[in-house]
CSV table of C-alpha atoms in Angstrom, one decimal:
chain,number,residue,atom,x,y,z
A,8,MET,CA,22.0,-30.1,-55.0
A,9,GLN,CA,22.9,-29.9,-51.3
A,10,LEU,CA,21.1,-31.7,-48.5
A,11,TYR,CA,21.2,-30.5,-44.9
A,12,SER,CA,21.0,-33.8,-43.1
A,13,PHE,CA,21.4,-35.5,-39.8
A,14,TRP,CA,22.3,-39.2,-40.0
A,15,ARG,CA,19.6,-40.4,-37.6
A,16,SER,CA,16.8,-38.1,-38.9
A,17,SER,CA,14.1,-40.2,-40.5
A,18,ALA,CA,13.0,-37.3,-42.6
A,19,ALA,CA,16.5,-36.7,-44.0
A,20,PHE,CA,16.9,-40.5,-44.4
A,21,ARG,CA,13.8,-40.5,-46.7
A,22,VAL,CA,15.2,-37.7,-48.9
A,23,ARG,CA,18.6,-39.4,-49.2
A,24,ILE,CA,16.9,-42.6,-50.4
A,25,ALA,CA,14.8,-40.7,-52.9
A,26,LEU,CA,17.8,-38.8,-54.2
A,27,ASN,CA,19.7,-42.1,-54.6
A,28,LEU,CA,16.8,-43.9,-56.3
A,29,LYS,CA,16.5,-41.0,-58.8
A,30,GLY,CA,20.3,-41.2,-59.3
A,31,LEU,CA,20.7,-37.5,-58.5
A,32,GLU,CA,24.1,-36.1,-57.4
A,33,TYR,CA,24.1,-34.3,-54.1
A,34,GLY,CA,26.3,-33.2,-51.4
A,35,VAL,CA,25.5,-33.7,-47.7
A,36,ILE,CA,25.8,-30.8,-45.1
A,37,PRO,CA,25.5,-32.3,-41.7
A,38,VAL,CA,23.3,-30.4,-39.2
A,39,HIS,CA,23.9,-31.9,-35.8
A,40,LEU,CA,20.6,-32.1,-33.9
A,41,THR,CA,21.9,-32.9,-30.5
A,42,LYS,CA,25.2,-31.0,-30.2
A,43,GLN,CA,25.1,-27.8,-28.0
A,44,GLY,CA,21.3,-27.6,-28.0
A,45,GLY,CA,21.2,-28.4,-31.7
A,46,GLU,CA,22.8,-26.8,-34.7
A,47,GLN,CA,19.4,-26.6,-36.4
A,48,MET,CA,18.6,-23.8,-33.9
A,49,SER,CA,21.3,-21.5,-35.2
A,50,SER,CA,20.2,-18.4,-37.0
A,51,GLU,CA,22.1,-19.4,-40.1
A,52,TYR,CA,20.2,-22.6,-40.4
A,53,ALA,CA,16.9,-21.0,-39.5
A,54,SER,CA,17.3,-18.7,-42.5
A,55,LYS,CA,17.2,-21.8,-44.7
A,56,ASN,CA,14.6,-23.7,-42.7
A,57,PRO,CA,12.3,-21.6,-40.5
A,58,MET,CA,10.9,-24.7,-38.9
A,59,GLN,CA,14.5,-25.5,-37.7
A,60,LEU,CA,14.0,-29.1,-38.6
A,61,VAL,CA,16.1,-31.3,-41.0
A,62,PRO,CA,16.1,-31.9,-43.9
A,63,THR,CA,16.4,-28.9,-46.3
A,64,LEU,CA,17.3,-29.4,-49.9
A,65,MET,CA,19.1,-26.6,-51.7
A,66,ASP,CA,18.5,-26.7,-55.4
A,67,GLY,CA,20.3,-23.7,-56.8
A,68,ALA,CA,18.9,-20.6,-55.0
A,69,ALA,CA,15.8,-22.5,-53.8
A,70,ASN,CA,15.6,-24.1,-50.5
A,71,ILE,CA,12.9,-26.7,-49.8
A,72,HIS,CA,12.0,-28.2,-46.5
A,73,GLN,CA,9.6,-31.0,-45.4
A,74,SER,CA,10.7,-34.4,-46.7
A,75,LEU,CA,7.5,-35.2,-48.5
A,76,ALA,CA,7.4,-31.9,-50.3
A,77,ILE,CA,11.0,-32.4,-51.3
A,78,ILE,CA,10.3,-36.0,-52.7
A,79,GLU,CA,7.2,-34.8,-54.7
A,80,TYR,CA,9.6,-32.0,-56.1
A,81,LEU,CA,12.2,-34.6,-57.1
A,82,GLU,CA,9.4,-36.7,-58.7
A,83,GLU,CA,8.3,-33.7,-60.8
A,84,ILE,CA,11.8,-32.5,-61.9
A,85,THR,CA,13.1,-36.1,-62.5
A,86,PRO,CA,10.1,-38.3,-63.2
A,87,SER,CA,12.1,-41.5,-63.9
A,88,PRO,CA,12.4,-43.9,-62.1
A,89,ALA,CA,8.9,-43.1,-60.8
A,90,LEU,CA,8.3,-43.1,-57.0
A,91,LEU,CA,4.5,-42.8,-57.4
A,92,PRO,CA,2.1,-45.0,-59.3
A,93,LYS,CA,0.5,-44.0,-62.6
A,94,THR,CA,-3.2,-43.8,-61.7
A,95,ALA,CA,-4.8,-41.2,-59.4
A,96,ILE,CA,-6.3,-43.8,-57.1
A,97,ASP,CA,-3.1,-45.7,-56.6
A,98,ARG,CA,-1.2,-42.5,-56.1
A,99,ALA,CA,-3.7,-41.6,-53.4
A,100,TRP,CA,-3.2,-44.9,-51.7
A,101,VAL,CA,0.7,-44.6,-51.8
A,102,ARG,CA,0.5,-41.0,-50.5
A,103,SER,CA,-1.9,-42.1,-47.7
A,104,LEU,CA,0.4,-44.7,-46.4
A,105,ALA,CA,3.4,-42.4,-46.6
A,106,LEU,CA,1.4,-39.9,-44.6
A,107,ASP,CA,0.4,-42.7,-42.1
A,108,ILE,CA,4.1,-42.8,-41.3
A,109,ALA,CA,5.2,-39.2,-41.8
A,110,ALA,CA,2.2,-37.4,-40.3
A,111,GLU,CA,1.1,-40.0,-37.6
A,112,ILE,CA,4.1,-42.0,-36.3
A,113,HIS,CA,7.1,-39.8,-36.9
A,114,PRO,CA,6.0,-36.5,-35.4
A,115,LEU,CA,5.4,-38.1,-32.1
A,116,GLY,CA,8.9,-39.4,-31.8
A,117,ASN,CA,10.6,-36.3,-33.0
A,118,LEU,CA,13.6,-35.2,-30.9
A,119,ARG,CA,12.0,-31.9,-29.9
A,120,VAL,CA,8.9,-33.8,-28.7
A,121,LEU,CA,10.8,-36.3,-26.7
A,122,ARG,CA,12.8,-33.4,-25.2
A,123,TYR,CA,9.6,-31.6,-24.2
A,124,LEU,CA,8.3,-34.7,-22.5
A,125,LEU,CA,11.5,-35.1,-20.5
A,126,LYS,CA,12.5,-31.5,-19.8
A,127,THR,CA,9.2,-29.5,-19.7
A,128,MET,CA,6.7,-32.2,-18.7
A,129,GLU,CA,9.3,-33.9,-16.6
A,130,VAL,CA,8.0,-37.4,-17.3
A,131,THR,CA,10.3,-40.3,-16.4
A,132,MET,CA,12.7,-41.9,-18.9
A,133,GLU,CA,10.5,-45.1,-18.8
A,134,ALA,CA,7.3,-43.0,-19.6
A,135,LYS,CA,9.1,-41.4,-22.5
A,136,GLU,CA,10.2,-44.8,-23.8
A,137,ALA,CA,6.6,-46.2,-23.4
A,138,TRP,CA,5.3,-43.2,-25.3
A,139,SER,CA,7.7,-43.8,-28.2
A,140,ALA,CA,7.0,-47.6,-28.2
A,141,HIS,CA,3.2,-47.0,-28.1
A,142,TRP,CA,3.0,-44.7,-31.2
A,143,ILE,CA,5.5,-46.7,-33.2
A,144,SER,CA,3.8,-50.0,-32.4
A,145,LEU,CA,0.3,-48.6,-33.1
A,146,GLY,CA,1.4,-47.1,-36.4
A,147,LEU,CA,3.3,-50.2,-37.6
A,148,GLN,CA,0.3,-52.5,-36.7
A,149,ASN,CA,-2.0,-50.3,-38.9
A,150,LEU,CA,0.6,-50.4,-41.7
A,151,GLU,CA,0.9,-54.2,-41.4
A,152,LYS,CA,-2.9,-54.4,-41.6
A,153,GLN,CA,-3.1,-52.3,-44.7
A,154,LEU,CA,-0.1,-53.9,-46.6
A,155,SER,CA,-0.8,-57.5,-45.7
A,156,ALA,CA,-4.3,-57.1,-47.2
A,157,ASP,CA,-3.6,-55.3,-50.4
A,158,VAL,CA,-3.0,-56.9,-53.7
A,159,ARG,CA,-0.9,-54.0,-54.9
A,160,VAL,CA,1.9,-55.1,-52.6
A,161,GLY,CA,4.7,-57.0,-54.4
A,162,ARG,CA,8.3,-57.3,-53.6
A,163,PHE,CA,8.1,-53.7,-52.5
A,164,ALA,CA,5.1,-51.9,-50.9
A,165,TYR,CA,3.7,-51.0,-54.3
A,166,GLY,CA,4.5,-53.6,-56.9
A,167,ASP,CA,8.0,-54.6,-57.7
A,168,GLN,CA,9.8,-51.3,-57.8
A,169,PRO,CA,10.7,-49.2,-54.7
A,170,GLY,CA,8.7,-46.1,-54.2
A,171,LEU,CA,7.3,-43.6,-51.8
A,172,ILE,CA,6.0,-46.0,-49.2
A,173,ASP,CA,9.3,-47.9,-49.0
A,174,ILE,CA,11.1,-44.6,-48.6
A,175,CYS,CA,9.0,-43.8,-45.6
A,176,LEU,CA,8.9,-47.3,-44.2
A,177,VAL,CA,12.6,-48.1,-44.0
A,178,PRO,CA,13.7,-45.1,-41.8
A,179,GLN,CA,10.7,-45.9,-39.5
A,180,ILE,CA,11.9,-49.6,-39.2
A,181,PHE,CA,15.3,-48.3,-38.3
A,182,ASN,CA,13.7,-46.3,-35.5
A,183,ALA,CA,11.6,-49.3,-34.3
A,184,LEU,CA,14.7,-51.5,-34.2
A,185,SER,CA,16.7,-48.8,-32.4
A,186,ALA,CA,13.8,-48.6,-29.8
A,187,LYS,CA,14.0,-52.4,-29.5
A,188,ILE,CA,10.5,-52.9,-30.6
A,189,ASP,CA,9.7,-56.5,-31.5
A,190,THR,CA,9.2,-56.5,-35.3
A,191,ALA,CA,8.2,-60.1,-35.6
A,192,THR,CA,4.5,-59.2,-35.6
A,193,TYR,CA,5.0,-57.2,-38.7
A,194,PRO,CA,6.1,-59.9,-41.2
A,195,THR,CA,4.9,-58.0,-44.3
A,196,LEU,CA,6.6,-54.8,-43.3
A,197,MET,CA,9.9,-56.7,-42.5
A,198,LYS,CA,9.8,-58.5,-45.8
A,199,ILE,CA,9.6,-55.3,-47.6
A,200,PHE,CA,12.3,-53.8,-45.4
A,201,ASP,CA,14.7,-56.7,-46.1
A,202,GLN,CA,14.0,-56.3,-49.8
A,203,CYS,CA,14.8,-52.6,-49.7
A,204,MET,CA,17.9,-53.2,-47.7
A,205,THR,CA,19.4,-55.2,-50.6
A,206,LEU,CA,19.5,-52.0,-52.8
A,207,PRO,CA,22.4,-49.6,-52.8
A,208,ALA,CA,20.0,-46.6,-52.8
A,209,PHE,CA,18.7,-47.6,-49.3
A,210,ILE,CA,22.0,-49.0,-48.0
A,211,ASP,CA,23.9,-45.8,-48.9
A,212,ALA,CA,21.2,-43.6,-47.3
A,213,SER,CA,21.3,-45.5,-44.0
A,214,TRP,CA,22.5,-44.4,-40.6
A,215,GLU,CA,25.9,-46.0,-40.7
A,216,LYS,CA,26.9,-44.8,-44.2
A,217,GLN,CA,26.5,-41.1,-43.2
A,218,ILE,CA,29.6,-38.9,-42.8
A,219,ASP,CA,28.1,-37.6,-39.5
A,220,ALA,CA,27.2,-41.0,-38.0
A,221,GLU,CA,28.3,-41.5,-34.5
A,222,GLY,CA,28.7,-44.5,-32.2
A,223,LEU,CA,28.3,-46.9,-35.1
A,224,ASN,CA,30.9,-48.9,-37.0
A,225,PRO,CA,30.7,-47.7,-40.6
A,226,ALA,CA,31.7,-51.1,-41.8
A,227,ALA,CA,28.8,-52.8,-40.0
A,228,PRO,CA,25.8,-54.1,-41.9
A,229,PRO,CA,22.5,-52.3,-41.5
A,230,GLN,CA,21.0,-52.8,-38.0
A,231,LYS,CA,18.4,-55.5,-37.6
B,66,MET,CA,-18.6,-39.0,-53.0
B,67,GLN,CA,-19.1,-39.6,-49.4
B,68,LEU,CA,-16.9,-38.1,-46.7
B,69,TYR,CA,-16.6,-39.6,-43.2
B,70,SER,CA,-16.2,-36.5,-41.2
B,71,PHE,CA,-16.2,-35.1,-37.6
B,72,TRP,CA,-17.1,-31.5,-37.2
B,73,ARG,CA,-14.1,-30.5,-35.1
B,74,SER,CA,-11.5,-32.7,-36.9
B,75,SER,CA,-9.0,-30.4,-38.6
B,76,ALA,CA,-8.1,-33.0,-41.2
B,77,ALA,CA,-11.8,-33.5,-42.1
B,78,PHE,CA,-12.2,-29.7,-42.2
B,79,ARG,CA,-9.4,-29.5,-44.8
B,80,VAL,CA,-11.1,-32.0,-47.1
B,81,ARG,CA,-14.5,-30.3,-46.8
B,82,ILE,CA,-12.8,-27.0,-47.8
B,83,ALA,CA,-11.1,-28.7,-50.8
B,84,LEU,CA,-14.3,-30.4,-51.9
B,85,ASN,CA,-16.2,-27.1,-51.7
B,86,LEU,CA,-13.5,-25.1,-53.5
B,87,LYS,CA,-13.6,-27.7,-56.4
B,88,GLY,CA,-17.4,-27.5,-56.4
B,89,LEU,CA,-17.7,-31.2,-56.0
B,90,GLU,CA,-20.9,-32.8,-54.6
B,91,TYR,CA,-20.5,-34.9,-51.5
B,92,GLY,CA,-22.4,-36.4,-48.6
B,93,VAL,CA,-21.2,-36.2,-45.1
B,94,ILE,CA,-21.3,-39.3,-42.8
B,95,PRO,CA,-20.5,-38.1,-39.3
B,96,VAL,CA,-18.0,-40.2,-37.3
B,97,HIS,CA,-18.3,-39.2,-33.6
B,98,LEU,CA,-14.7,-39.2,-32.2
B,99,THR,CA,-15.6,-38.7,-28.6
B,100,LYS,CA,-18.8,-40.6,-28.1
B,101,GLN,CA,-18.5,-44.0,-26.3
B,102,GLY,CA,-14.8,-44.3,-26.8
B,103,GLY,CA,-15.1,-43.1,-30.4
B,104,GLU,CA,-17.1,-44.3,-33.3
B,105,GLN,CA,-13.9,-44.4,-35.3
B,106,MET,CA,-12.8,-47.4,-33.2
B,107,SER,CA,-15.7,-49.5,-34.5
B,108,SER,CA,-14.7,-52.5,-36.7
B,109,GLU,CA,-17.1,-51.1,-39.4
B,110,TYR,CA,-15.2,-47.9,-39.6
B,111,ALA,CA,-11.8,-49.6,-39.3
B,112,SER,CA,-12.6,-51.6,-42.4
B,113,LYS,CA,-12.7,-48.4,-44.3
B,114,ASN,CA,-9.8,-46.6,-42.5
B,115,PRO,CA,-7.4,-48.9,-40.7
B,116,MET,CA,-5.8,-45.9,-39.0
B,117,GLN,CA,-9.2,-45.3,-37.4
B,118,LEU,CA,-8.8,-41.6,-37.9
B,119,VAL,CA,-11.1,-39.2,-39.9
B,120,PRO,CA,-11.5,-38.3,-42.6
B,121,THR,CA,-12.1,-41.1,-45.2
B,122,LEU,CA,-13.3,-40.2,-48.7
B,123,MET,CA,-15.4,-42.8,-50.5
B,124,ASP,CA,-15.3,-42.4,-54.3
B,125,GLY,CA,-17.2,-45.2,-55.8
B,126,ALA,CA,-15.6,-48.4,-54.4
B,127,ALA,CA,-12.4,-46.7,-53.5
B,128,ASN,CA,-11.8,-45.4,-50.0
B,129,ILE,CA,-8.9,-42.9,-49.4
B,130,HIS,CA,-7.6,-41.7,-46.0
B,131,GLN,CA,-5.1,-39.0,-45.0
B,132,SER,CA,-6.4,-35.5,-45.7
B,133,LEU,CA,-3.4,-34.5,-47.8
B,134,ALA,CA,-3.6,-37.6,-50.0
B,135,ILE,CA,-7.3,-37.0,-50.5
B,136,ILE,CA,-6.6,-33.4,-51.5
B,137,GLU,CA,-3.9,-34.4,-54.0
B,138,TYR,CA,-6.4,-36.9,-55.4
B,139,LEU,CA,-9.0,-34.3,-55.8
B,140,GLU,CA,-6.5,-32.0,-57.5
B,141,GLU,CA,-5.7,-34.8,-60.0
B,142,ILE,CA,-9.2,-35.8,-60.8
B,143,THR,CA,-10.6,-32.2,-60.9
B,144,PRO,CA,-7.7,-29.9,-61.8
B,145,SER,CA,-9.7,-26.7,-61.8
B,146,PRO,CA,-9.8,-24.6,-59.8
B,147,ALA,CA,-6.2,-25.5,-59.0
B,148,LEU,CA,-5.2,-25.8,-55.4
B,149,LEU,CA,-1.5,-26.1,-56.2
B,150,PRO,CA,0.7,-23.6,-58.2
B,151,LYS,CA,2.0,-24.3,-61.7
B,152,THR,CA,5.7,-24.5,-61.2
B,153,ALA,CA,7.5,-27.4,-59.4
B,154,ILE,CA,9.4,-25.0,-57.0
B,155,ASP,CA,6.2,-23.2,-56.0
B,156,ARG,CA,4.4,-26.5,-55.6
B,157,ALA,CA,7.2,-27.6,-53.3
B,158,TRP,CA,6.8,-24.4,-51.3
B,159,VAL,CA,3.1,-24.8,-50.9
B,160,ARG,CA,3.3,-28.4,-50.0
B,161,SER,CA,6.0,-27.7,-47.4
B,162,LEU,CA,3.9,-25.2,-45.6
B,163,ALA,CA,0.9,-27.5,-45.7
B,164,LEU,CA,3.1,-30.2,-44.1
B,165,ASP,CA,4.4,-27.7,-41.6
B,166,ILE,CA,0.8,-27.7,-40.3
B,167,ALA,CA,-0.4,-31.2,-41.1
B,168,ALA,CA,2.8,-33.1,-40.1
B,169,GLU,CA,4.2,-30.8,-37.4
B,170,ILE,CA,1.5,-28.9,-35.5
B,171,HIS,CA,-1.6,-31.0,-36.0
B,172,PRO,CA,-0.4,-34.6,-35.0
B,173,LEU,CA,0.7,-33.3,-31.6
B,174,GLY,CA,-2.8,-31.9,-30.7
B,175,ASN,CA,-4.7,-34.9,-32.1
B,176,LEU,CA,-7.5,-36.3,-29.8
B,177,ARG,CA,-5.7,-39.7,-29.3
B,178,VAL,CA,-2.5,-37.9,-28.3
B,179,LEU,CA,-4.1,-35.6,-25.7
B,180,ARG,CA,-6.0,-38.7,-24.3
B,181,TYR,CA,-2.7,-40.6,-24.0
B,182,LEU,CA,-1.2,-37.7,-22.1
B,183,LEU,CA,-4.1,-37.5,-19.7
B,184,LYS,CA,-5.0,-41.1,-19.2
B,185,THR,CA,-1.8,-43.1,-19.8
B,186,MET,CA,0.9,-40.5,-18.8
B,187,GLU,CA,-1.5,-39.0,-16.2
B,188,VAL,CA,-0.3,-35.5,-16.7
B,189,THR,CA,-2.5,-32.7,-15.3
B,190,MET,CA,-5.0,-30.8,-17.3
B,191,GLU,CA,-2.8,-27.8,-17.1
B,192,ALA,CA,0.2,-29.7,-18.5
B,193,LYS,CA,-1.9,-31.0,-21.3
B,194,GLU,CA,-3.1,-27.5,-22.2
B,195,ALA,CA,0.4,-26.1,-22.0
B,196,TRP,CA,1.5,-28.9,-24.4
B,197,SER,CA,-1.2,-28.0,-26.9
B,198,ALA,CA,-0.5,-24.2,-26.7
B,199,HIS,CA,3.3,-24.8,-27.0
B,200,TRP,CA,3.1,-26.8,-30.3
B,201,ILE,CA,0.4,-24.6,-31.8
B,202,SER,CA,2.2,-21.3,-30.9
B,203,LEU,CA,5.6,-22.6,-32.1
B,204,GLY,CA,4.1,-23.8,-35.4
B,205,LEU,CA,2.2,-20.7,-36.0
B,206,GLN,CA,5.2,-18.5,-35.2
B,207,ASN,CA,7.2,-20.4,-37.9
B,208,LEU,CA,4.4,-20.0,-40.4
B,209,GLU,CA,4.1,-16.3,-39.7
B,210,LYS,CA,7.8,-16.0,-40.2
B,211,GLN,CA,7.6,-17.8,-43.6
B,212,LEU,CA,4.4,-16.1,-44.9
B,213,SER,CA,5.3,-12.6,-43.7
B,214,ALA,CA,8.6,-12.8,-45.6
B,215,ASP,CA,7.5,-14.3,-48.9
B,216,VAL,CA,6.5,-12.3,-52.0
B,217,ARG,CA,4.3,-15.1,-53.2
B,218,VAL,CA,1.7,-14.3,-50.5
B,219,GLY,CA,-1.2,-12.3,-51.8
B,220,ARG,CA,-4.7,-12.1,-50.5
B,221,PHE,CA,-4.3,-15.7,-49.9
B,222,ALA,CA,-1.2,-17.7,-48.8
B,223,TYR,CA,-0.2,-18.2,-52.4
B,224,GLY,CA,-1.3,-15.4,-54.6
B,225,ASP,CA,-4.9,-14.2,-54.9
B,226,GLN,CA,-6.7,-17.6,-55.1
B,227,PRO,CA,-7.2,-19.9,-52.2
B,228,GLY,CA,-5.2,-23.1,-52.2
B,229,LEU,CA,-3.6,-25.9,-50.2
B,230,ILE,CA,-1.9,-23.7,-47.6
B,231,ASP,CA,-5.1,-21.8,-46.8
B,232,ILE,CA,-6.9,-25.2,-46.6
B,233,CYS,CA,-4.6,-26.3,-43.9
B,234,LEU,CA,-4.2,-22.9,-42.2
B,235,VAL,CA,-7.9,-22.2,-41.5
B,236,PRO,CA,-8.7,-25.3,-39.4
B,237,GLN,CA,-5.5,-24.8,-37.5
B,238,ILE,CA,-6.5,-21.2,-36.7
B,239,PHE,CA,-9.9,-22.5,-35.5
B,240,ASN,CA,-8.0,-24.8,-33.1
B,241,ALA,CA,-5.8,-22.0,-31.9
B,242,LEU,CA,-8.8,-19.8,-31.2
B,243,SER,CA,-10.5,-22.6,-29.4
B,244,ALA,CA,-7.3,-23.1,-27.3
B,245,LYS,CA,-7.5,-19.3,-26.6
B,246,ILE,CA,-4.1,-18.7,-28.1
B,247,ASP,CA,-3.5,-15.0,-28.7
B,248,THR,CA,-3.4,-14.7,-32.5
B,249,ALA,CA,-2.5,-11.0,-32.5
B,250,THR,CA,1.2,-12.0,-33.0
B,251,TYR,CA,0.3,-13.6,-36.3
B,252,PRO,CA,-1.0,-10.7,-38.4
B,253,THR,CA,-0.2,-12.3,-41.7
B,254,LEU,CA,-1.9,-15.5,-40.8
B,255,MET,CA,-4.9,-13.8,-39.4
B,256,LYS,CA,-5.2,-11.6,-42.5
B,257,ILE,CA,-5.3,-14.7,-44.7
B,258,PHE,CA,-7.7,-16.4,-42.3
B,259,ASP,CA,-10.1,-13.5,-42.4
B,260,GLN,CA,-9.9,-13.4,-46.2
B,261,CYS,CA,-10.7,-17.1,-46.4
B,262,MET,CA,-13.6,-16.8,-44.1
B,263,THR,CA,-15.3,-14.5,-46.5
B,264,LEU,CA,-15.7,-17.4,-48.9
B,265,PRO,CA,-18.6,-19.9,-48.8
B,266,ALA,CA,-16.2,-22.8,-49.5
B,267,PHE,CA,-14.6,-22.1,-46.1
B,268,ILE,CA,-17.7,-20.9,-44.2
B,269,ASP,CA,-19.7,-24.0,-45.3
B,270,ALA,CA,-16.9,-26.3,-44.2
B,271,SER,CA,-16.5,-24.7,-40.8
B,272,TRP,CA,-17.4,-26.3,-37.4
B,273,GLU,CA,-20.7,-24.6,-36.9
B,274,LYS,CA,-22.0,-25.5,-40.3
B,275,GLN,CA,-21.6,-29.3,-39.8
B,276,ILE,CA,-24.7,-31.5,-39.2
B,277,ASP,CA,-22.9,-33.1,-36.3
B,278,ALA,CA,-21.7,-29.8,-34.6
B,279,GLU,CA,-22.4,-29.7,-30.9
B,280,GLY,CA,-22.6,-27.0,-28.4
B,281,LEU,CA,-22.4,-24.3,-31.0
B,282,ASN,CA,-25.1,-22.0,-32.3
B,283,PRO,CA,-25.3,-22.9,-36.0
B,284,ALA,CA,-26.4,-19.3,-36.7
B,285,ALA,CA,-23.3,-17.8,-35.1
B,286,PRO,CA,-20.4,-16.4,-37.2
B,287,PRO,CA,-17.1,-18.3,-37.3
B,288,GLN,CA,-15.4,-18.2,-34.0
B,289,LYS,CA,-12.7,-15.5,-33.6
């Protein structure tokens, strides 16, 4: 399998973690989202991913986009170790929290959205940063509320094995830290984050371990 | 089952269609998103849905939020008629297009986002409408590109039975029509939309058939 990836893309980061947790071999093809208007805008990449977003997973002749669709696919073709719980109701809970991140927080901080705010709407840099901080903080507050009150939470978001919520949470915390958001008000989330970051599957998928990482010291520990 | 719903919410609309296609009995509890700052902000509703977004599905004691998580749950507890294809690769394709709508187009046009633009960022009404039109048009263009080029498309988005893509597409087209976006450039999408709107499952889930619909003639045909 080949993964079209960008080191800082949260969606690509999720898929890298899932591939690592499943122990699947894959190559990374970097797609530079910020260079020369973005390599994802090339017609070559658009032929693989019409949304012109990363990631795209190539499995043989098939190409699959949308990180959550890719992860469900990996779960179906390689069921073990499972990233989703066994019961329908718990699977729904895990998927709902994954979507709280992937469909509520992340889309509002996407590069193309921030660019639109700055270049088309011509808002100030401060207004753009306040926008990012607002949606990340609101989303993390809601996650903290849900996870701090649920008996299903263990060492990881669902029990004692890493799964789909953790896969979505960790890249979002990387973003929050990068946006200098105070994470002290999210003790449950940060405990799960710290637990995840002890595992090679998460460490190896993180920003600084990517072949296309820039402006980071590859030998440095994960940003906190 | 009970569905907390708002007539114009695309996410609630998706779940209404899915429940109807599955032939499941359910009651609707309206949550008024625009009245008095929004009924979804009440502490009573927040206890059911910490994200304070609609929909929430109550199934016995369990409450589930996030429309796509609810629909996957319905698919698991009531597999027939299937809303997802049989093979992993086709399931991935269907999920990716559903997410292209639910995680890329829809979050940017959400009520809370448009309110932030107007009230916190203080952009003009014209700038807000241009924002909405931009993301809807870009998203629909990409969907048209994908669906017009794929042999899996039949009378519906995947083959000749309605499924998850159709469930996400129809509410998005309602939004596009309401935003007065010219849909003539999306012939494949509109053909699928028209096909869906011949089915009671879609008609009965639509805006004007909801008990909480406002400012619409309940006897009128679906908006075009």
